[in-house]
Amino acid sequence: MPKRRDILAIVLIVLPWTLLITVWHQSAIAPLLAIRKVCHHLVKEILIIPERLTIHRQRLADDGTETRHETGPATDSKEYCSQDKDIVEVVRTEYVYTRPPPWSDVLPTIHVITPTYSRPVQKAELTRLANTFLHVPNLHWILVEDSQRRTPLVTRLLRETGLNYTHLNVETPRNYKLRGDTRDPRIPRGTMQRNLALRWLRETFNSNNSQTGIVYFADDDNTYSLELFEEMRSTRKVSVWPVAFVGGLRYESPKVNAAGKVYGWKTVFDPHRPFAIDMAGFAINLRLILFKPQAYFKLRGVKGGYQESSLLRELVTLSDLEPKAANCTKILVWHTRTEKPVLVNEGKKGFTDPNVEI
Amino acid sequence: MRMRLKLKTVFVLYFTVSLLGLIYALMQLGQRCDCRGHDMSKDQQISQLRGELQKLQEHIKTELNKKTDVPKIYVITPTYARLVQKAELTRLSHTFLHVPQLHWIVVEDAPQPTLLVTDFLAASGLTYTHLHKLTPKDRKLQEGDPSWLKPRGAEQRNEGLRWLREMGAAAEGKEAAALEEAVVYFADDDNTYSLQLFEEMRYTYRVSVWPVGLVGGMKFERPVVEDGKVVRFHTGWRPNRPFPIDMAGFAVSLRLILTSPQARFDGDAQMGFLESSFLQHLVTMDELEPKADLCTKVLVWHTRTEKPKMKREDALQKQGLGSDPDVEV
């Protein structure tokens, strides 16, 4: 009997205190979590405003309380919301509407690599692509032409947009065996151009210096939402997301498990490829590119659909991939293709004035 | 025995005190008092910044529109649901966001506004009007019809014109004066527009014209200008039409539209005559205003987007394994 009583006594002593502590603990944590979440959303909202704004840092009064999170490199957008760090404040500035947003010291640069080649729709494609890029802060456009020399059309276009750009060119060797102007079919289109851009990045950026940057391969006929660029800005190694209209499906996407890790690919066309993803579906941190200077797209002997894998397998493993776009559930990029314009009425000699640039 | 009793009372006292304390703490939680000072200030700051952000966004939008005293451009875009619709509208909006004083009139070919377009426009950051008008069945292209068989978008463009006329009739004072200067442009959702184009069309007295790239089976079509006037049209197809010009190749002043209530697009017009059916009510060829360096520069391209291949999707759908229809594409 005394034993039971003692036990009862102990329980009755301990119970109210444990209840008190858990309730108090929860009430203290919940608002903090809410703040972090809100902060995240706020930062995202600020970064994807289409108009041009500069982002200033504002020192928050630090009351020296619970700072559980260590301060990492300034590339992570979470950084902006740490308790004792800065919260970005938005300040409006004057701007000319066609100019890109002012360069920010804080945001990682997105290096967009676009291979392009001359054809009737080239100027149109590059124009509307530039109109999209003009909304993205800290974007550096690396345009690589598939030509012997840099063409005046592209040179002029790039200069007029006002974007921060690098203009390169490399010609894919022609297939001399076939008649006409066909390129070597064994080399997938755009490969040499993308590799040249990677080489340029490695030559320009020293892996010692702490350049923060993200590398993205953007073809000139796809469609990109502005949100996509903000999603990829926080890439640590390689981030991935769904792409619409590829592989004969409405969209292809990585398979993400409950723990937020990529474990497979939701595709019909060869889902067992090491990286069954389209060129527009991933972005790589610049540091990783510089850290592995031997990683390039394979030029020859690449099966259809394995191009992306030829580069990515030298850089990351499946478990290193970071899923974006709400755990790969939102479509932020579309693999659109432009119809080849029917030019029957030009005839053999050409009907229109060849001096007019289209 | 005395010791024991004492312990018992002490224990009971302790228990009641801690129970009261717990109840008090729970009450505290319900009230959310100011005692959590540090977190409150962070919370406040966040909501303050939020409010500031929203205010600035509104301010920017109005500033962009008020920034210069330039004539407004009303862009009428007919659109219809298909796979690439969201992509087309997205990249079109990126172009329009750069143009000051632009009012986008989106007219859906649908019995009612769709969620996709509604949500898209709300998030776009543009000044817009969302309308809808269903094309009657007999005028609609059937599956397998070539795209040139029936004129498309006529009803929707007419609906846009109707809205403009309604707005014009209701406007007064300064608003009405501003409308006198405004310009109306018909922009299809798959074409490509340069930013320069909008500046060319902004000052239009009646109807202004310019070349259009990649149309009419040629690299570009254009009006031929002599002595500052349009004398004929350079086109590879049926040059004898009253106005052999593409929808993207002209803009009309709003004043002219408001004073010509009978001008509308004829949905029953022959192939290629849709533009003529509208323009012949408004101007004659010698009244046209040539833009784009006397019609020598191409500032707009009649691009068309391929229909994405869905054979694998279709195969999966048959098995009931199609991609998640809740994911908006």
PDB file of N, CA and C in Angstrom, chain A residues 12-101:
ATOM      1  N   LEU A  12       1.606  12.444  -9.396  1.00  0.00           N
ATOM      2  CA  LEU A  12       0.861  13.686  -9.227  1.00  0.00           C
ATOM      3  C   LEU A  12       1.776  14.902  -9.099  1.00  0.00           C
ATOM      4  N   ILE A  13       3.000  14.673  -8.667  1.00  0.00           N
ATOM      5  CA  ILE A  13       3.947  15.794  -8.601  1.00  0.00           C
ATOM      6  C   ILE A  13       4.446  16.142  -9.992  1.00  0.00           C
ATOM      7  N   VAL A  14       4.820  15.083 -10.698  1.00  0.00           N
ATOM      8  CA  VAL A  14       5.486  15.315 -11.984  1.00  0.00           C
ATOM      9  C   VAL A  14       4.519  15.805 -13.064  1.00  0.00           C
ATOM     10  N   LEU A  15       3.298  15.262 -13.054  1.00  0.00           N
ATOM     11  CA  LEU A  15       2.346  15.529 -14.143  1.00  0.00           C
ATOM     12  C   LEU A  15       2.099  17.011 -14.436  1.00  0.00           C
ATOM     13  N   PRO A  16       1.693  17.785 -13.450  1.00  0.00           N
ATOM     14  CA  PRO A  16       1.417  19.180 -13.797  1.00  0.00           C
ATOM     15  C   PRO A  16       2.632  19.918 -14.340  1.00  0.00           C
ATOM     16  N   TRP A  17       3.806  19.581 -13.842  1.00  0.00           N
ATOM     17  CA  TRP A  17       5.001  20.276 -14.322  1.00  0.00           C
ATOM     18  C   TRP A  17       5.344  19.921 -15.763  1.00  0.00           C
ATOM     19  N   THR A  18       5.181  18.635 -16.118  1.00  0.00           N
ATOM     20  CA  THR A  18       5.465  18.265 -17.511  1.00  0.00           C
ATOM     21  C   THR A  18       4.471  18.935 -18.449  1.00  0.00           C
ATOM     22  N   LEU A  19       3.213  18.964 -18.025  1.00  0.00           N
ATOM     23  CA  LEU A  19       2.194  19.612 -18.858  1.00  0.00           C
ATOM     24  C   LEU A  19       2.539  21.084 -19.050  1.00  0.00           C
ATOM     25  N   LEU A  20       2.885  21.710 -17.955  1.00  0.00           N
ATOM     26  CA  LEU A  20       3.216  23.133 -17.995  1.00  0.00           C
ATOM     27  C   LEU A  20       4.371  23.392 -18.948  1.00  0.00           C
ATOM     28  N   ILE A  21       5.391  22.555 -18.807  1.00  0.00           N
ATOM     29  CA  ILE A  21       6.586  22.777 -19.635  1.00  0.00           C
ATOM     30  C   ILE A  21       6.282  22.568 -21.110  1.00  0.00           C
ATOM     31  N   THR A  22       5.566  21.498 -21.458  1.00  0.00           N
ATOM     32  CA  THR A  22       5.300  21.257 -22.890  1.00  0.00           C
ATOM     33  C   THR A  22       4.451  22.374 -23.471  1.00  0.00           C
ATOM     34  N   VAL A  23       3.438  22.774 -22.732  1.00  0.00           N
ATOM     35  CA  VAL A  23       2.568  23.837 -23.251  1.00  0.00           C
ATOM     36  C   VAL A  23       3.366  25.121 -23.458  1.00  0.00           C
ATOM     37  N   TRP A  24       4.164  25.465 -22.510  1.00  0.00           N
ATOM     38  CA  TRP A  24       4.970  26.690 -22.590  1.00  0.00           C
ATOM     39  C   TRP A  24       5.940  26.618 -23.751  1.00  0.00           C
ATOM     40  N   HIS A  25       6.567  25.467 -23.903  1.00  0.00           N
ATOM     41  CA  HIS A  25       7.535  25.242 -24.973  1.00  0.00           C
ATOM     42  C   HIS A  25       6.894  25.458 -26.339  1.00  0.00           C
ATOM     43  N   GLN A  26       5.738  24.836 -26.496  1.00  0.00           N
ATOM     44  CA  GLN A  26       5.031  24.943 -27.781  1.00  0.00           C
ATOM     45  C   GLN A  26       4.660  26.379 -28.094  1.00  0.00           C
ATOM     46  N   SER A  27       4.162  27.052 -27.097  1.00  0.00           N
ATOM     47  CA  SER A  27       3.710  28.424 -27.340  1.00  0.00           C
ATOM     48  C   SER A  27       4.879  29.313 -27.689  1.00  0.00           C
ATOM     49  N   ALA A  28       6.042  28.991 -27.190  1.00  0.00           N
ATOM     50  CA  ALA A  28       7.221  29.806 -27.506  1.00  0.00           C
ATOM     51  C   ALA A  28       7.709  29.537 -28.913  1.00  0.00           C
ATOM     52  N   ILE A  29       7.636  28.286 -29.361  1.00  0.00           N
ATOM     53  CA  ILE A  29       8.190  27.914 -30.677  1.00  0.00           C
ATOM     54  C   ILE A  29       7.281  28.363 -31.814  1.00  0.00           C
ATOM     55  N   ALA A  30       5.985  28.147 -31.671  1.00  0.00           N
ATOM     56  CA  ALA A  30       5.053  28.370 -32.789  1.00  0.00           C
ATOM     57  C   ALA A  30       5.193  29.733 -33.456  1.00  0.00           C
ATOM     58  N   PRO A  31       5.191  30.841 -32.697  1.00  0.00           N
ATOM     59  CA  PRO A  31       5.317  32.132 -33.384  1.00  0.00           C
ATOM     60  C   PRO A  31       6.640  32.268 -34.119  1.00  0.00           C
ATOM     61  N   LEU A  32       7.704  31.658 -33.568  1.00  0.00           N
ATOM     62  CA  LEU A  32       8.991  31.736 -34.253  1.00  0.00           C
ATOM     63  C   LEU A  32       8.928  31.067 -35.605  1.00  0.00           C
ATOM     64  N   LEU A  33       8.289  29.881 -35.638  1.00  0.00           N
ATOM     65  CA  LEU A  33       8.166  29.161 -36.904  1.00  0.00           C
ATOM     66  C   LEU A  33       7.362  29.977 -37.890  1.00  0.00           C
ATOM     67  N   ALA A  34       6.286  30.579 -37.360  1.00  0.00           N
ATOM     68  CA  ALA A  34       5.436  31.384 -38.241  1.00  0.00           C
ATOM     69  C   ALA A  34       6.237  32.516 -38.842  1.00  0.00           C
ATOM     70  N   ILE A  35       7.075  33.119 -38.019  1.00  0.00           N
ATOM     71  CA  ILE A  35       7.879  34.238 -38.519  1.00  0.00           C
ATOM     72  C   ILE A  35       8.806  33.781 -39.622  1.00  0.00           C
ATOM     73  N   ARG A  36       9.449  32.637 -39.418  1.00  0.00           N
ATOM     74  CA  ARG A  36      10.386  32.153 -40.437  1.00  0.00           C
ATOM     75  C   ARG A  36       9.666  31.936 -41.757  1.00  0.00           C
ATOM     76  N   LYS A  37       8.489  31.306 -41.657  1.00  0.00           N
ATOM     77  CA  LYS A  37       7.727  30.998 -42.873  1.00  0.00           C
ATOM     78  C   LYS A  37       7.338  32.285 -43.576  1.00  0.00           C
ATOM     79  N   VAL A  38       6.785  33.221 -42.778  1.00  0.00           N
ATOM     80  CA  VAL A  38       6.343  34.491 -43.352  1.00  0.00           C
ATOM     81  C   VAL A  38       7.511  35.187 -44.002  1.00  0.00           C
ATOM     82  N   CYS A  39       8.646  35.150 -43.284  1.00  0.00           N
ATOM     83  CA  CYS A  39       9.845  35.805 -43.775  1.00  0.00           C
ATOM     84  C   CYS A  39      10.242  35.261 -45.125  1.00  0.00           C
ATOM     85  N   HIS A  40      10.205  33.911 -45.220  1.00  0.00           N
ATOM     86  CA  HIS A  40      10.522  33.249 -46.489  1.00  0.00           C
ATOM     87  C   HIS A  40       9.668  33.774 -47.614  1.00  0.00           C
ATOM     88  N   HIS A  41       8.345  33.788 -47.339  1.00  0.00           N
ATOM     89  CA  HIS A  41       7.411  34.234 -48.374  1.00  0.00           C
ATOM     90  C   HIS A  41       7.696  35.660 -48.746  1.00  0.00           C
ATOM     91  N   LEU A  42       8.008  36.464 -47.749  1.00  0.00           N
ATOM     92  CA  LEU A  42       8.255  37.878 -47.979  1.00  0.00           C
ATOM     93  C   LEU A  42       9.450  38.048 -48.890  1.00  0.00           C
ATOM     94  N   VAL A  43      10.522  37.302 -48.578  1.00  0.00           N
ATOM     95  CA  VAL A  43      11.723  37.407 -49.398  1.00  0.00           C
ATOM     96  C   VAL A  43      11.422  36.995 -50.822  1.00  0.00           C
ATOM     97  N   LYS A  44      10.663  35.897 -50.973  1.00  0.00           N
ATOM     98  CA  LYS A  44      10.318  35.432 -52.317  1.00  0.00           C
ATOM     99  C   LYS A  44       9.532  36.497 -53.049  1.00  0.00           C
ATOM    100  N   GLU A  45       8.559  37.103 -52.347  1.00  0.00           N
ATOM    101  CA  GLU A  45       7.740  38.133 -52.981  1.00  0.00           C
ATOM    102  C   GLU A  45       8.606  39.287 -53.435  1.00  0.00           C
ATOM    103  N   ILE A  46       9.509  39.692 -52.572  1.00  0.00           N
ATOM    104  CA  ILE A  46      10.355  40.824 -52.915  1.00  0.00           C
ATOM    105  C   ILE A  46      11.174  40.506 -54.152  1.00  0.00           C
ATOM    106  N   LEU A  47      11.699  39.302 -54.201  1.00  0.00           N
ATOM    107  CA  LEU A  47      12.591  38.984 -55.302  1.00  0.00           C
ATOM    108  C   LEU A  47      11.886  38.817 -56.625  1.00  0.00           C
ATOM    109  N   ILE A  48      10.569  38.540 -56.615  1.00  0.00           N
ATOM    110  CA  ILE A  48       9.960  38.320 -57.919  1.00  0.00           C
ATOM    111  C   ILE A  48       9.039  39.455 -58.348  1.00  0.00           C
ATOM    112  N   ILE A  49       9.214  40.625 -57.763  1.00  0.00           N
ATOM    113  CA  ILE A  49       8.459  41.772 -58.250  1.00  0.00           C
ATOM    114  C   ILE A  49       8.930  42.063 -59.663  1.00  0.00           C
ATOM    115  N   PRO A  50       8.024  42.185 -60.615  1.00  0.00           N
ATOM    116  CA  PRO A  50       8.496  42.389 -61.984  1.00  0.00           C
ATOM    117  C   PRO A  50       9.129  43.761 -62.215  1.00  0.00           C
ATOM    118  N   GLU A  51       8.704  44.774 -61.463  1.00  0.00           N
ATOM    119  CA  GLU A  51       9.311  46.076 -61.686  1.00  0.00           C
ATOM    120  C   GLU A  51      10.692  46.135 -61.060  1.00  0.00           C
ATOM    121  N   ARG A  52      11.396  47.158 -61.432  1.00  0.00           N
ATOM    122  CA  ARG A  52      12.768  47.247 -60.956  1.00  0.00           C
ATOM    123  C   ARG A  52      12.838  47.898 -59.574  1.00  0.00           C
ATOM    124  N   LEU A  53      13.419  47.216 -58.628  1.00  0.00           N
ATOM    125  CA  LEU A  53      13.570  47.757 -57.272  1.00  0.00           C
ATOM    126  C   LEU A  53      14.952  47.391 -56.784  1.00  0.00           C
ATOM    127  N   THR A  54      15.544  48.234 -55.988  1.00  0.00           N
ATOM    128  CA  THR A  54      16.803  47.799 -55.380  1.00  0.00           C
ATOM    129  C   THR A  54      16.499  47.223 -54.022  1.00  0.00           C
ATOM    130  N   ILE A  55      17.356  46.345 -53.610  1.00  0.00           N
ATOM    131  CA  ILE A  55      17.118  45.674 -52.337  1.00  0.00           C
ATOM    132  C   ILE A  55      18.199  46.106 -51.376  1.00  0.00           C
ATOM    133  N   HIS A  56      17.792  46.756 -50.345  1.00  0.00           N
ATOM    134  CA  HIS A  56      18.752  47.183 -49.332  1.00  0.00           C
ATOM    135  C   HIS A  56      18.643  46.309 -48.116  1.00  0.00           C
ATOM    136  N   ARG A  57      19.730  46.171 -47.412  1.00  0.00           N
ATOM    137  CA  ARG A  57      19.684  45.406 -46.173  1.00  0.00           C
ATOM    138  C   ARG A  57      19.374  46.352 -45.034  1.00  0.00           C
ATOM    139  N   GLN A  58      18.670  45.842 -44.107  1.00  0.00           N
ATOM    140  CA  GLN A  58      18.344  46.668 -42.962  1.00  0.00           C
ATOM    141  C   GLN A  58      18.677  45.899 -41.710  1.00  0.00           C
ATOM    142  N   ARG A  59      19.473  46.475 -40.920  1.00  0.00           N
ATOM    143  CA  ARG A  59      19.864  45.794 -39.685  1.00  0.00           C
ATOM    144  C   ARG A  59      18.709  45.765 -38.706  1.00  0.00           C
ATOM    145  N   LEU A  60      18.384  44.594 -38.301  1.00  0.00           N
ATOM    146  CA  LEU A  60      17.324  44.436 -37.314  1.00  0.00           C
ATOM    147  C   LEU A  60      17.911  44.625 -35.931  1.00  0.00           C
ATOM    148  N   ALA A  61      17.177  45.263 -35.060  1.00  0.00           N
ATOM    149  CA  ALA A  61      17.651  45.397 -33.684  1.00  0.00           C
ATOM    150  C   ALA A  61      17.780  44.020 -33.071  1.00  0.00           C
ATOM    151  N   ASP A  62      18.950  43.680 -32.683  1.00  0.00           N
ATOM    152  CA  ASP A  62      19.158  42.337 -32.154  1.00  0.00           C
ATOM    153  C   ASP A  62      19.005  42.362 -30.646  1.00  0.00           C
ATOM    154  N   ASP A  63      17.984  41.702 -30.165  1.00  0.00           N
ATOM    155  CA  ASP A  63      17.772  41.706 -28.724  1.00  0.00           C
ATOM    156  C   ASP A  63      18.510  40.575 -28.036  1.00  0.00           C
ATOM    157  N   GLY A  64      19.340  39.911 -28.803  1.00  0.00           N
ATOM    158  CA  GLY A  64      20.180  38.872 -28.218  1.00  0.00           C
ATOM    159  C   GLY A  64      19.424  37.702 -27.623  1.00  0.00           C
ATOM    160  N   THR A  65      18.382  37.250 -28.295  1.00  0.00           N
ATOM    161  CA  THR A  65      17.659  36.073 -27.779  1.00  0.00           C
ATOM    162  C   THR A  65      17.971  34.857 -28.631  1.00  0.00           C
ATOM    163  N   GLU A  66      17.098  33.894 -28.555  1.00  0.00           N
ATOM    164  CA  GLU A  66      17.402  32.569 -29.126  1.00  0.00           C
ATOM    165  C   GLU A  66      17.800  32.612 -30.596  1.00  0.00           C
ATOM    166  N   THR A  67      19.073  32.519 -30.866  1.00  0.00           N
ATOM    167  CA  THR A  67      19.520  32.408 -32.257  1.00  0.00           C
ATOM    168  C   THR A  67      20.030  31.001 -32.441  1.00  0.00           C
ATOM    169  N   ARG A  68      19.106  30.151 -32.883  1.00  0.00           N
ATOM    170  CA  ARG A  68      19.527  28.761 -32.977  1.00  0.00           C
ATOM    171  C   ARG A  68      20.213  28.455 -34.292  1.00  0.00           C
ATOM    172  N   HIS A  69      20.091  29.354 -35.266  1.00  0.00           N
ATOM    173  CA  HIS A  69      20.577  29.000 -36.599  1.00  0.00           C
ATOM    174  C   HIS A  69      21.905  29.658 -36.879  1.00  0.00           C
ATOM    175  N   GLU A  70      22.823  28.882 -37.339  1.00  0.00           N
ATOM    176  CA  GLU A  70      24.134  29.461 -37.615  1.00  0.00           C
ATOM    177  C   GLU A  70      24.069  30.214 -38.933  1.00  0.00           C
ATOM    178  N   THR A  71      24.939  31.161 -39.089  1.00  0.00           N
ATOM    179  CA  THR A  71      24.901  31.973 -40.303  1.00  0.00           C
ATOM    180  C   THR A  71      25.764  31.327 -41.374  1.00  0.00           C
ATOM    181  N   GLY A  72      25.137  30.967 -42.464  1.00  0.00           N
ATOM    182  CA  GLY A  72      25.872  30.320 -43.552  1.00  0.00           C
ATOM    183  C   GLY A  72      26.283  31.333 -44.603  1.00  0.00           C
ATOM    184  N   PRO A  73      26.643  30.880 -45.790  1.00  0.00           N
ATOM    185  CA  PRO A  73      27.031  31.815 -46.849  1.00  0.00           C
ATOM    186  C   PRO A  73      25.823  32.626 -47.311  1.00  0.00           C
ATOM    187  N   ALA A  74      26.107  33.779 -47.834  1.00  0.00           N
ATOM    188  CA  ALA A  74      25.010  34.710 -48.150  1.00  0.00           C
ATOM    189  C   ALA A  74      24.204  34.305 -49.370  1.00  0.00           C
ATOM    190  N   THR A  75      24.438  33.126 -49.911  1.00  0.00           N
ATOM    191  CA  THR A  75      23.693  32.757 -51.109  1.00  0.00           C
ATOM    192  C   THR A  75      22.313  32.242 -50.774  1.00  0.00           C
ATOM    193  N   ASP A  76      22.164  31.670 -49.617  1.00  0.00           N
ATOM    194  CA  ASP A  76      20.906  31.033 -49.275  1.00  0.00           C
ATOM    195  C   ASP A  76      19.848  32.082 -48.943  1.00  0.00           C
ATOM    196  N   SER A  77      18.679  31.944 -49.522  1.00  0.00           N
ATOM    197  CA  SER A  77      17.648  32.946 -49.241  1.00  0.00           C
ATOM    198  C   SER A  77      17.192  32.851 -47.793  1.00  0.00           C
ATOM    199  N   LYS A  78      17.413  31.684 -47.161  1.00  0.00           N
ATOM    200  CA  LYS A  78      17.023  31.530 -45.756  1.00  0.00           C
ATOM    201  C   LYS A  78      17.840  32.516 -44.919  1.00  0.00           C
ATOM    202  N   GLU A  79      19.025  32.768 -45.355  1.00  0.00           N
ATOM    203  CA  GLU A  79      19.943  33.682 -44.694  1.00  0.00           C
ATOM    204  C   GLU A  79      19.245  34.985 -44.333  1.00  0.00           C
ATOM    205  N   TYR A  80      18.400  35.444 -45.243  1.00  0.00           N
ATOM    206  CA  TYR A  80      17.786  36.739 -45.032  1.00  0.00           C
ATOM    207  C   TYR A  80      16.842  36.749 -43.861  1.00  0.00           C
ATOM    208  N   CYS A  81      16.428  35.558 -43.428  1.00  0.00           N
ATOM    209  CA  CYS A  81      15.415  35.513 -42.398  1.00  0.00           C
ATOM    210  C   CYS A  81      15.961  35.075 -41.056  1.00  0.00           C
ATOM    211  N   SER A  82      17.239  34.840 -40.943  1.00  0.00           N
ATOM    212  CA  SER A  82      17.772  34.414 -39.645  1.00  0.00           C
ATOM    213  C   SER A  82      17.499  35.475 -38.602  1.00  0.00           C
ATOM    214  N   GLN A  83      17.330  35.025 -37.392  1.00  0.00           N
ATOM    215  CA  GLN A  83      16.874  35.920 -36.336  1.00  0.00           C
ATOM    216  C   GLN A  83      17.768  37.127 -36.171  1.00  0.00           C
ATOM    217  N   ASP A  84      19.070  36.875 -36.198  1.00  0.00           N
ATOM    218  CA  ASP A  84      19.929  38.001 -35.883  1.00  0.00           C
ATOM    219  C   ASP A  84      20.517  38.636 -37.136  1.00  0.00           C
ATOM    220  N   LYS A  85      20.052  38.175 -38.321  1.00  0.00           N
ATOM    221  CA  LYS A  85      20.609  38.734 -39.550  1.00  0.00           C
ATOM    222  C   LYS A  85      19.673  39.798 -40.119  1.00  0.00           C
ATOM    223  N   ASP A  86      19.983  40.211 -41.325  1.00  0.00           N
ATOM    224  CA  ASP A  86      19.233  41.300 -41.924  1.00  0.00           C
ATOM    225  C   ASP A  86      17.952  40.821 -42.586  1.00  0.00           C
ATOM    226  N   ILE A  87      16.992  41.667 -42.557  1.00  0.00           N
ATOM    227  CA  ILE A  87      15.775  41.390 -43.321  1.00  0.00           C
ATOM    228  C   ILE A  87      15.782  42.379 -44.477  1.00  0.00           C
ATOM    229  N   VAL A  88      15.544  41.856 -45.664  1.00  0.00           N
ATOM    230  CA  VAL A  88      15.636  42.751 -46.819  1.00  0.00           C
ATOM    231  C   VAL A  88      14.475  43.738 -46.821  1.00  0.00           C
ATOM    232  N   GLU A  89      14.796  44.957 -47.121  1.00  0.00           N
ATOM    233  CA  GLU A  89      13.765  45.969 -47.226  1.00  0.00           C
ATOM    234  C   GLU A  89      13.759  46.451 -48.661  1.00  0.00           C
ATOM    235  N   VAL A  90      12.592  46.722 -49.144  1.00  0.00           N
ATOM    236  CA  VAL A  90      12.468  47.067 -50.545  1.00  0.00           C
ATOM    237  C   VAL A  90      12.422  48.575 -50.708  1.00  0.00           C
ATOM    238  N   VAL A  91      13.229  49.085 -51.580  1.00  0.00           N
ATOM    239  CA  VAL A  91      13.231  50.521 -51.831  1.00  0.00           C
ATOM    240  C   VAL A  91      13.030  50.747 -53.320  1.00  0.00           C
ATOM    241  N   ARG A  92      12.169  51.641 -53.637  1.00  0.00           N
ATOM    242  CA  ARG A  92      11.880  51.894 -55.039  1.00  0.00           C
ATOM    243  C   ARG A  92      12.885  52.889 -55.577  1.00  0.00           C
ATOM    244  N   THR A  93      13.300  52.676 -56.791  1.00  0.00           N
ATOM    245  CA  THR A  93      14.174  53.663 -57.416  1.00  0.00           C
ATOM    246  C   THR A  93      13.643  54.005 -58.795  1.00  0.00           C
ATOM    247  N   GLU A  94      14.160  55.061 -59.342  1.00  0.00           N
ATOM    248  CA  GLU A  94      13.782  55.444 -60.695  1.00  0.00           C
ATOM    249  C   GLU A  94      14.413  54.479 -61.670  1.00  0.00           C
ATOM    250  N   TYR A  95      13.781  54.223 -62.759  1.00  0.00           N
ATOM    251  CA  TYR A  95      14.370  53.339 -63.736  1.00  0.00           C
ATOM    252  C   TYR A  95      13.800  53.630 -65.107  1.00  0.00           C
ATOM    253  N   VAL A  96      14.514  53.240 -66.113  1.00  0.00           N
ATOM    254  CA  VAL A  96      14.003  53.298 -67.481  1.00  0.00           C
ATOM    255  C   VAL A  96      13.395  51.935 -67.750  1.00  0.00           C
ATOM    256  N   TYR A  97      12.228  51.902 -68.314  1.00  0.00           N
ATOM    257  CA  TYR A  97      11.506  50.637 -68.281  1.00  0.00           C
ATOM    258  C   TYR A  97      12.149  49.504 -69.043  1.00  0.00           C
ATOM    259  N   THR A  98      13.022  49.803 -70.010  1.00  0.00           N
ATOM    260  CA  THR A  98      13.589  48.675 -70.727  1.00  0.00           C
ATOM    261  C   THR A  98      14.873  48.157 -70.107  1.00  0.00           C
ATOM    262  N   ARG A  99      15.353  48.820 -69.084  1.00  0.00           N
ATOM    263  CA  ARG A  99      16.633  48.401 -68.538  1.00  0.00           C
ATOM    264  C   ARG A  99      16.454  47.266 -67.544  1.00  0.00           C
ATOM    265  N   PRO A 100      17.461  46.397 -67.403  1.00  0.00           N
ATOM    266  CA  PRO A 100      17.344  45.353 -66.389  1.00  0.00           C
ATOM    267  C   PRO A 100      17.403  45.967 -64.994  1.00  0.00           C
ATOM    268  N   PRO A 101      16.980  45.209 -63.982  1.00  0.00           N
ATOM    269  CA  PRO A 101      17.020  45.714 -62.618  1.00  0.00           C
ATOM    270  C   PRO A 101      18.458  46.030 -62.203  1.00  0.00           C
TER     271      PRO A 101
END
